[in-house]
mmCIF file of C-alpha atoms in Angstrom:
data_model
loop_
_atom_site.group_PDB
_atom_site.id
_atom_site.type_symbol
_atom_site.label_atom_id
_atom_site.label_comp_id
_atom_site.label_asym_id
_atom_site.label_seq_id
_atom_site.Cartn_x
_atom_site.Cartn_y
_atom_site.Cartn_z
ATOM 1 C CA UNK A 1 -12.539 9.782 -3.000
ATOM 2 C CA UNK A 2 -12.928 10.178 -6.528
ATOM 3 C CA UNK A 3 -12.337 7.592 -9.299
ATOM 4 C CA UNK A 4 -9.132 7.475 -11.424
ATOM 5 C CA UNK A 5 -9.567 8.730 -14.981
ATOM 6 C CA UNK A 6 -9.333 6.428 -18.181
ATOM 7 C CA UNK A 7 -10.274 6.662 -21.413
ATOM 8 C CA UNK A 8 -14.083 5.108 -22.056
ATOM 9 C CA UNK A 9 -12.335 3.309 -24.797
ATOM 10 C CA UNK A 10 -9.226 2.151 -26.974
ATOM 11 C CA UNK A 11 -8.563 0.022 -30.140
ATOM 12 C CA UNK A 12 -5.669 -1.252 -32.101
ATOM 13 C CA UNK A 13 -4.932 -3.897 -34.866
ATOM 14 C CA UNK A 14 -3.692 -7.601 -34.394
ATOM 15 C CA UNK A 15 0.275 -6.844 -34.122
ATOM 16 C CA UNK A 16 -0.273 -3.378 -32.636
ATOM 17 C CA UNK A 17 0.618 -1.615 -29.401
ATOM 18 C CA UNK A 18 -1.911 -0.080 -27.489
ATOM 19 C CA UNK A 19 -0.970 2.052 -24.230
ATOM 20 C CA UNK A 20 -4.094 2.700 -21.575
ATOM 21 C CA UNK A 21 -3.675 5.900 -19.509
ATOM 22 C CA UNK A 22 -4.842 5.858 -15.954
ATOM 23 C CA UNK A 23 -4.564 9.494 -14.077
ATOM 24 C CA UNK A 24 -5.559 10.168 -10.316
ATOM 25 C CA UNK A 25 -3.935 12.787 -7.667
ATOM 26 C CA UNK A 26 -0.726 13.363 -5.580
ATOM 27 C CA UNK A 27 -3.116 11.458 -2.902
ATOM 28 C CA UNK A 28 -3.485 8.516 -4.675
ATOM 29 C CA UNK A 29 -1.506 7.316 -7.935
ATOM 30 C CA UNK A 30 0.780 9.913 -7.387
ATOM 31 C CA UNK A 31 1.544 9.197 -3.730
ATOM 32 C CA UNK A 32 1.848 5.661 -3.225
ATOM 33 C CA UNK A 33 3.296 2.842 -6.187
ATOM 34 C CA UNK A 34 0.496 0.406 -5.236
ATOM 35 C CA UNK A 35 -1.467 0.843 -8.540
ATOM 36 C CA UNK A 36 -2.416 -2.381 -10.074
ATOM 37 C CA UNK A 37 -4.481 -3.028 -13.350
ATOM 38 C CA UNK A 38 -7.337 -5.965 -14.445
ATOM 39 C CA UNK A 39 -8.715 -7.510 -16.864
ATOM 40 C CA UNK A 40 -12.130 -8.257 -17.425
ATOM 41 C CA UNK A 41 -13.955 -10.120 -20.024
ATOM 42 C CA UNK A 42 -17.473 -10.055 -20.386
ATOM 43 C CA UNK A 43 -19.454 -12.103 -17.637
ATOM 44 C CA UNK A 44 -16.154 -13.270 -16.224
ATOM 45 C CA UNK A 45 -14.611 -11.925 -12.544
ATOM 46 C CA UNK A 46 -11.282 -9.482 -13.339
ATOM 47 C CA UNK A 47 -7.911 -10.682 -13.414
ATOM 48 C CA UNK A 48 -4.936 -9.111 -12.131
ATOM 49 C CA UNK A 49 -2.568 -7.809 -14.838
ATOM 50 C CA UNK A 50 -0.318 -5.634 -13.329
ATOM 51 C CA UNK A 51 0.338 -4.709 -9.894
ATOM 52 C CA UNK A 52 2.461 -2.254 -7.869
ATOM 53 C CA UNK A 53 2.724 -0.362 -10.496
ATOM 54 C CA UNK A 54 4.724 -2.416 -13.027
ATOM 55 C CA UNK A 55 5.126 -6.048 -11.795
ATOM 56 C CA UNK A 56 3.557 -9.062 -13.242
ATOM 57 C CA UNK A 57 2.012 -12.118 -11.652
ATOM 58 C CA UNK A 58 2.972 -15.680 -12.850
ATOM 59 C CA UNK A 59 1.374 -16.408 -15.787
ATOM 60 C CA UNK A 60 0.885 -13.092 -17.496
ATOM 61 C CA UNK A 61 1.991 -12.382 -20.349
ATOM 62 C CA UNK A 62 5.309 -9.980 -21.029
ATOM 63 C CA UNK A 63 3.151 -8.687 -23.560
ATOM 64 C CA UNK A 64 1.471 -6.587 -20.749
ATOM 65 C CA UNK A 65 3.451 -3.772 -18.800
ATOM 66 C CA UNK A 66 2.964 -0.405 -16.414
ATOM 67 C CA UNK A 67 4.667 2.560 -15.422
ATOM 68 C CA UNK A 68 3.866 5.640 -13.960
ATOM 69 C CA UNK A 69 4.754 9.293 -14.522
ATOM 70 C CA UNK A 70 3.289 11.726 -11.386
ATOM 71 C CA UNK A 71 -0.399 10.841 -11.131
ATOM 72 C CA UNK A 72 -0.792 8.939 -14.746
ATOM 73 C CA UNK A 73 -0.259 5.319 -14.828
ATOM 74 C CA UNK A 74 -0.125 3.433 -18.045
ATOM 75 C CA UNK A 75 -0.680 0.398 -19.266
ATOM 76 C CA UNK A 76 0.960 -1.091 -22.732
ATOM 77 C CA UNK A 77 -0.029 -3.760 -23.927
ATOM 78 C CA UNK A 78 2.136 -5.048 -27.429
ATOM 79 C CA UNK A 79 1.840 -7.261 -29.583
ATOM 80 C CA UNK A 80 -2.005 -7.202 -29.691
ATOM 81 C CA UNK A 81 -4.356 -10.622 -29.744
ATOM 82 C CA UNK A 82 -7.888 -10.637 -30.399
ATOM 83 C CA UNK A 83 -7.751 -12.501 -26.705
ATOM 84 C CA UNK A 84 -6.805 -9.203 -25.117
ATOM 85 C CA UNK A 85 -10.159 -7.444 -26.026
ATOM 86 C CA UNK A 86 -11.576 -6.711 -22.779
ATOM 87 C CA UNK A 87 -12.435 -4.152 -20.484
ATOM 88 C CA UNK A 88 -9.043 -2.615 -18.284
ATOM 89 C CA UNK A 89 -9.131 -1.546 -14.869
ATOM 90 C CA UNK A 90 -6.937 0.564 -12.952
ATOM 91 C CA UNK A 91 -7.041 0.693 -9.435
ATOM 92 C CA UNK A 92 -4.432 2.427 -6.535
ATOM 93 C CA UNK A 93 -4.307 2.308 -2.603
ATOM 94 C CA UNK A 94 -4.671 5.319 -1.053
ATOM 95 C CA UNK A 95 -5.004 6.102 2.863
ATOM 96 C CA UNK A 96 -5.944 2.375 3.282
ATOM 97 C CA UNK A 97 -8.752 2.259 0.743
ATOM 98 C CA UNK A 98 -8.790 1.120 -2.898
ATOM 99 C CA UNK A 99 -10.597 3.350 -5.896
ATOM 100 C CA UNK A 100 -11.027 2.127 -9.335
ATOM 101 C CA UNK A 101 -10.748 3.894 -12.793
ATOM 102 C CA UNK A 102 -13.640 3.780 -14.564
ATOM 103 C CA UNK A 103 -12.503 1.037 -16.725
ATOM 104 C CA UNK A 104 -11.289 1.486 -20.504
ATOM 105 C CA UNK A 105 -12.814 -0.800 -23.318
ATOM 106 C CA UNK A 106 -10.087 -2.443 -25.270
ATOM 107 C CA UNK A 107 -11.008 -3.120 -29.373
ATOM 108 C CA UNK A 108 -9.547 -5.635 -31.428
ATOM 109 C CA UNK A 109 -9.907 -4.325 -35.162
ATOM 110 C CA UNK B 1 -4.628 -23.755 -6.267
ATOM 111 C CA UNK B 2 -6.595 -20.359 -4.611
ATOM 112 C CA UNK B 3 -10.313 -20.499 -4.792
ATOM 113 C CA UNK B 4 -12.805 -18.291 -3.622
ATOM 114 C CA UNK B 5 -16.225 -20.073 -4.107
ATOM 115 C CA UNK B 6 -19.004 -17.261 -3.468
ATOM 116 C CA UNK B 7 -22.807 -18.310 -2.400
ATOM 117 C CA UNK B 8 -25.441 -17.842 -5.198
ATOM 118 C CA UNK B 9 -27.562 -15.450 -6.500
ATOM 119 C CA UNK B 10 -30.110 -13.541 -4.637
ATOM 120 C CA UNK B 11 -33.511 -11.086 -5.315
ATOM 121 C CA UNK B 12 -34.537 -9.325 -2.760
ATOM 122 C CA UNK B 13 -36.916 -6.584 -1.452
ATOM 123 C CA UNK B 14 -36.098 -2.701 -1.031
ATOM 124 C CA UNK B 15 -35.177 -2.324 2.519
ATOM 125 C CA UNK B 16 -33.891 -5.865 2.992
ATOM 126 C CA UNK B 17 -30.403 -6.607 4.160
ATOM 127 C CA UNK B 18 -28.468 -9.689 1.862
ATOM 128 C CA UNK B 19 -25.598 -11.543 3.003
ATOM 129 C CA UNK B 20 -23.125 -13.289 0.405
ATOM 130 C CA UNK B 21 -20.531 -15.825 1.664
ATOM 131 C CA UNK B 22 -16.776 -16.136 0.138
ATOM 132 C CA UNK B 23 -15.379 -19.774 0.531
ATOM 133 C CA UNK B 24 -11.679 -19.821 0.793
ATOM 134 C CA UNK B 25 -9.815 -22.537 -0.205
ATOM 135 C CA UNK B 26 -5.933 -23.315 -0.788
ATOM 136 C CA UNK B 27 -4.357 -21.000 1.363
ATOM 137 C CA UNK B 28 -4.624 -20.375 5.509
ATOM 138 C CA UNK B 29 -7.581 -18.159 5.339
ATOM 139 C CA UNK B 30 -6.008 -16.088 8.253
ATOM 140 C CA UNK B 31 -3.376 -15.073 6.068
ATOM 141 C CA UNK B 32 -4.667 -12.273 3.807
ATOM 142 C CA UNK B 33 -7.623 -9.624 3.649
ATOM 143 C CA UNK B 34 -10.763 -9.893 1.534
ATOM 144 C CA UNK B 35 -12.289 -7.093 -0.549
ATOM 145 C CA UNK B 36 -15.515 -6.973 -1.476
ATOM 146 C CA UNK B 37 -16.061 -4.926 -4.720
ATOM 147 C CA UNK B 38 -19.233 -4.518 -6.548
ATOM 148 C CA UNK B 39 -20.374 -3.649 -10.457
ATOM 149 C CA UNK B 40 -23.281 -2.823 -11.710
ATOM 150 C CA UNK B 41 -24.763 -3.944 -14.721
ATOM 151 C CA UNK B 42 -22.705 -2.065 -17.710
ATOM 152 C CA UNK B 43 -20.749 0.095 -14.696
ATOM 153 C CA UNK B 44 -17.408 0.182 -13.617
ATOM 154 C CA UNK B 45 -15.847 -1.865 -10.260
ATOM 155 C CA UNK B 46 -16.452 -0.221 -7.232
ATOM 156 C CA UNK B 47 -14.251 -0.863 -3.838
ATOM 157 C CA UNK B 48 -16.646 -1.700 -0.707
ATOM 158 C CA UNK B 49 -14.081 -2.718 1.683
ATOM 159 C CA UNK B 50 -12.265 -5.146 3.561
ATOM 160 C CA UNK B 51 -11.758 -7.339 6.422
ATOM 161 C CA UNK B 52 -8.757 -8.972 8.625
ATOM 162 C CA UNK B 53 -9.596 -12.737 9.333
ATOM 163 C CA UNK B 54 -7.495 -12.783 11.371
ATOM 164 C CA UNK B 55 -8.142 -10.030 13.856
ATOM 165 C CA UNK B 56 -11.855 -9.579 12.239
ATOM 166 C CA UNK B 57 -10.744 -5.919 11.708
ATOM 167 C CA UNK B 58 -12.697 -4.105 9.313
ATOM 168 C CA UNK B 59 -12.505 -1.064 6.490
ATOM 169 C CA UNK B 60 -14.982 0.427 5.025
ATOM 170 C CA UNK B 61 -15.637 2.938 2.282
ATOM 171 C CA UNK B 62 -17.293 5.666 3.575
ATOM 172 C CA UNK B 63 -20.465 5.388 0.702
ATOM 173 C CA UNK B 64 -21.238 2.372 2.400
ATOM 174 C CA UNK B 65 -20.335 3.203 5.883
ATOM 175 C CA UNK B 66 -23.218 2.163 8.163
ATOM 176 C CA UNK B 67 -24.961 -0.021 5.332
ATOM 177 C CA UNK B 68 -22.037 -2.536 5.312
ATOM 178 C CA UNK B 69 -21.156 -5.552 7.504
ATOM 179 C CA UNK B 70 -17.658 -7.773 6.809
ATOM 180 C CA UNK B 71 -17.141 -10.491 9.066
ATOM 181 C CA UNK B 72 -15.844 -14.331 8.654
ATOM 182 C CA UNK B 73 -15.973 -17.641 10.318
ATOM 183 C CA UNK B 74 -12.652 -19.117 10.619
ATOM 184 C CA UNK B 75 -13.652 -22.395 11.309
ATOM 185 C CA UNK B 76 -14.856 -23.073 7.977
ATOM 186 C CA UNK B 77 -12.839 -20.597 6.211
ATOM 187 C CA UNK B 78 -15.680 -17.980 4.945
ATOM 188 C CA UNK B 79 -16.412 -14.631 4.598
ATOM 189 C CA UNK B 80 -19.236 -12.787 4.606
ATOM 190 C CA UNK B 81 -20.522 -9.569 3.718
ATOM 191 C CA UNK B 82 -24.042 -8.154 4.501
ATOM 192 C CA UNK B 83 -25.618 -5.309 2.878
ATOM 193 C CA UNK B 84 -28.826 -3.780 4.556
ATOM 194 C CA UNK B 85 -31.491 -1.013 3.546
ATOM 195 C CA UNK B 86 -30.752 -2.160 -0.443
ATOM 196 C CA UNK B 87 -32.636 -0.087 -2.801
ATOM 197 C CA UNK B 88 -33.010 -0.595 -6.452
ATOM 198 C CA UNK B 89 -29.334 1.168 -6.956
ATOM 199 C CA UNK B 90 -27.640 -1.951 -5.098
ATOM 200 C CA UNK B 91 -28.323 -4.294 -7.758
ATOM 201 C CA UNK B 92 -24.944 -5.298 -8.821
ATOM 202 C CA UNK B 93 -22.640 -8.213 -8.876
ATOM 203 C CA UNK B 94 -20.735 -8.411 -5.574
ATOM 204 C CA UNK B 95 -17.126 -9.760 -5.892
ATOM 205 C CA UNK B 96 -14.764 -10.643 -2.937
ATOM 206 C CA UNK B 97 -11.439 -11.066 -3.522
ATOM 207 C CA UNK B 98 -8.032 -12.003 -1.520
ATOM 208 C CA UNK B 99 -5.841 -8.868 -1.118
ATOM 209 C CA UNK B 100 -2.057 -8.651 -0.910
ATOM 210 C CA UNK B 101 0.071 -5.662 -0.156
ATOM 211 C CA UNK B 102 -1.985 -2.389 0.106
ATOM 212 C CA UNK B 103 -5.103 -4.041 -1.245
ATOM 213 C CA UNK B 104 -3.595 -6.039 -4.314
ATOM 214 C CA UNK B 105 -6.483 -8.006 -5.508
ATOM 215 C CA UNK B 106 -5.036 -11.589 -6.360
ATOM 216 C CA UNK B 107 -7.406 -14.031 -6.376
ATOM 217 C CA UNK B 108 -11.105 -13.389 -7.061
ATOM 218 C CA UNK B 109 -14.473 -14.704 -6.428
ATOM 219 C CA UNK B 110 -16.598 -15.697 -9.175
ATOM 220 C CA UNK B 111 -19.059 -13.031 -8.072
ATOM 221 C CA UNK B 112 -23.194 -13.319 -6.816
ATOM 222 C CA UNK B 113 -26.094 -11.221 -8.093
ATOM 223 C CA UNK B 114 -28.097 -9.357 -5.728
ATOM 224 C CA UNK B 115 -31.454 -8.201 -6.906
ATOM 225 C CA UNK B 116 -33.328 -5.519 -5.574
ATOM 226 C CA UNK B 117 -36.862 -4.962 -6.843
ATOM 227 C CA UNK B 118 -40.073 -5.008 -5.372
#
């Protein structure tokens, strides 16, 4: 299974919206709306953002949000902090496994 | 509050096998899956697998099919995962982490560092 595409990298200004594309196959994105998104800061263990597809857990901010469109899933994140600079994850379920984008670097100018 | 407490970190020899523990605490262990998902220094997250505790059913991926052993001890609420034949390209921080619906990854370990050099 091959990993989901996303950009190597992504910046925006304080204020800013910033959207994160995330694009698989009809097998996986596509087919199913189990794909979730993390954050991950550097030396710390990811953190669920977003999950089937556009629901938050408690305690995220409604400053994060997904959708999907065929096989791309995006992330938008408004309102940009310098807290959100971190490295984004997608991820989606396919035929009872899991594969991972490659991860996007978000920038804080 | 969820916590998954993972053992510490380890070095070890090509052609070893390692086996990290996952601690589960705050919820009836039985209840949900854990992943285990690895990164390499500077790399992306990669998806290893999972296990029932309940049943002790297990998933793998099929790069580590036949390298990979999931299992758990109810008892004291733990999983474990065991890697064997490492080589230098398993050096990585292993993760495990509590799954929800279709492999939602909740809750996560803090991660352990295996080292493989000679």
């Amino acid at each position: 299974q091959s990993a989901l595409t996303q950009p190597a990298s992504v910046s925006g200004s304080p204020g800013q919206s910033i959207t994160i594309s995330c694009t698989g196959t009809s097998s996986d994105v596509g087919g199913y709306n189990y794909v979730s998104w993390y954050q991950q800061h550097p030396g710390k263990a990811p953190k669920l953002m977003i999950y089937e597809v556009s629901n938050r857990p408690s305690g995220v901010s409604n400053r994060f949000s997904g959708s999907k469109s065929g096989n791309t899933a995006s992330l938008t994140i408004s309102g940009l902090q310098a807290e959100d600079e971190a490295d984004y994850y997608c991820s989606s379920y396919t035929s009872s496994i899991v594969v991972f984008g490659g991860g996007t670097k978000l920038t804080v100018l | 509050q969820v916590q998954l407490v993972q053992s510490g970190a380890e070095v070890k020899k090509p052609g070893a096998s390692v086996k990290v523990s996952c601690k589960a605490s705050g919820y009836t262990f039985t209840s949900y899956d854990i992943n285990w998902v690895r990164q390499a220094t500077g790399q992306g997250l990669e998806w290893m697998g999972w296990m029932n505790p309940n049943s002790g059913n297990t998933g793998y991926a099929q790069k580590f099919q036949g390298r990979v052993t999931m299992t758990r001890n109810t008892s004291i609420s733990t999983a474990y995962m065991e890697l064997s034949s490492l080589r230098s390209e398993d050096t990585a921080v292993y993760y495990c982490a509590r799954g929800g619906v279709r492999r939602t990854l909740f809750y996560w370990g803090q991660g352990t560092l295996v080292t493989v050099s000679s």
